[in-house]
Coordinates of C-alpha atoms in Angstrom, one line a residue:
M1 CA 50.5 18.6 14.2
R2 CA 50.4 14.7 14.6
M3 CA 54.4 14.5 13.9
R4 CA 55.1 16.9 16.6
G5 CA 53.1 14.8 19.2
I6 CA 55.0 11.7 18.1
I7 CA 58.5 13.8 18.5
N8 CA 57.5 14.9 21.9
I9 CA 56.7 11.4 23.1
V10 CA 60.0 10.0 21.6
G11 CA 61.7 13.1 23.2
V12 CA 60.4 12.5 26.5
I13 CA 61.2 8.8 26.4
A14 CA 64.8 9.5 25.3
V15 CA 65.2 12.0 28.2
I16 CA 63.9 9.5 30.8
Q17 CA 66.1 6.7 29.3
G18 CA 69.1 8.7 29.2
V19 CA 68.8 10.1 32.7
A20 CA 67.8 6.9 34.2
G21 CA 70.6 5.0 32.7
F22 CA 73.2 7.6 33.7
V23 CA 71.8 7.8 37.4
G24 CA 71.6 3.9 37.7
R25 CA 75.1 3.3 36.4
M26 CA 76.7 6.3 38.1
W27 CA 75.4 6.1 41.6
F28 CA 73.8 2.7 42.1
D29 CA 76.1 0.5 39.9
S30 CA 72.9 -1.2 38.3
E31 CA 71.4 -0.8 34.8
W32 CA 68.0 1.2 34.9
G33 CA 65.6 1.6 32.0
F34 CA 65.1 -0.2 28.8
L35 CA 68.1 1.2 26.6
H36 CA 70.9 -1.0 28.2
R37 CA 68.9 -4.1 26.8
L38 CA 69.4 -2.9 23.4
V39 CA 72.8 -1.5 23.2
D40 CA 75.8 -1.4 25.5
L41 CA 76.7 2.2 25.9
P42 CA 79.5 4.0 27.9
L43 CA 78.3 6.3 30.7
P44 CA 78.7 9.6 28.8
A45 CA 76.5 8.3 26.0
Y46 CA 73.5 8.2 28.4
L47 CA 73.7 11.8 28.8
G48 CA 74.0 12.0 25.1
V49 CA 70.8 10.3 24.6
A50 CA 69.1 12.7 27.2
A51 CA 70.6 15.5 25.3
A52 CA 69.1 14.4 21.9
G53 CA 65.7 13.9 23.5
L54 CA 65.9 17.3 24.9
V55 CA 66.9 18.9 21.5
A56 CA 63.8 17.1 19.9
L57 CA 61.4 18.5 22.5
I58 CA 62.9 22.1 22.0
A59 CA 62.6 21.6 18.2
A60 CA 59.0 20.4 18.4
D61 CA 57.9 23.3 20.8
T62 CA 59.6 25.8 18.5
S63 CA 57.9 24.3 15.5
R64 CA 54.6 24.7 17.3
K65 CA 55.1 28.3 18.4
R66 CA 56.4 29.2 14.8
E67 CA 53.1 27.6 13.4
D68 CA 50.9 29.5 16.1
R69 CA 52.1 33.0 14.8

């Protein structure tokens, strides 16, 4: 149960950072979020980060539903 909570938090942060990085560079020509301070990613990679976060959220939710049965 505790690990699922951590995975949920990490997934939400990854989605926010991925979307913010993509939107900032695509439409506002500036860097948004914290991720650009750690690594220099190309524009499509930000969507990959958001997708990975979404996969983590779905996996944690599926695990919770499976355990509730």
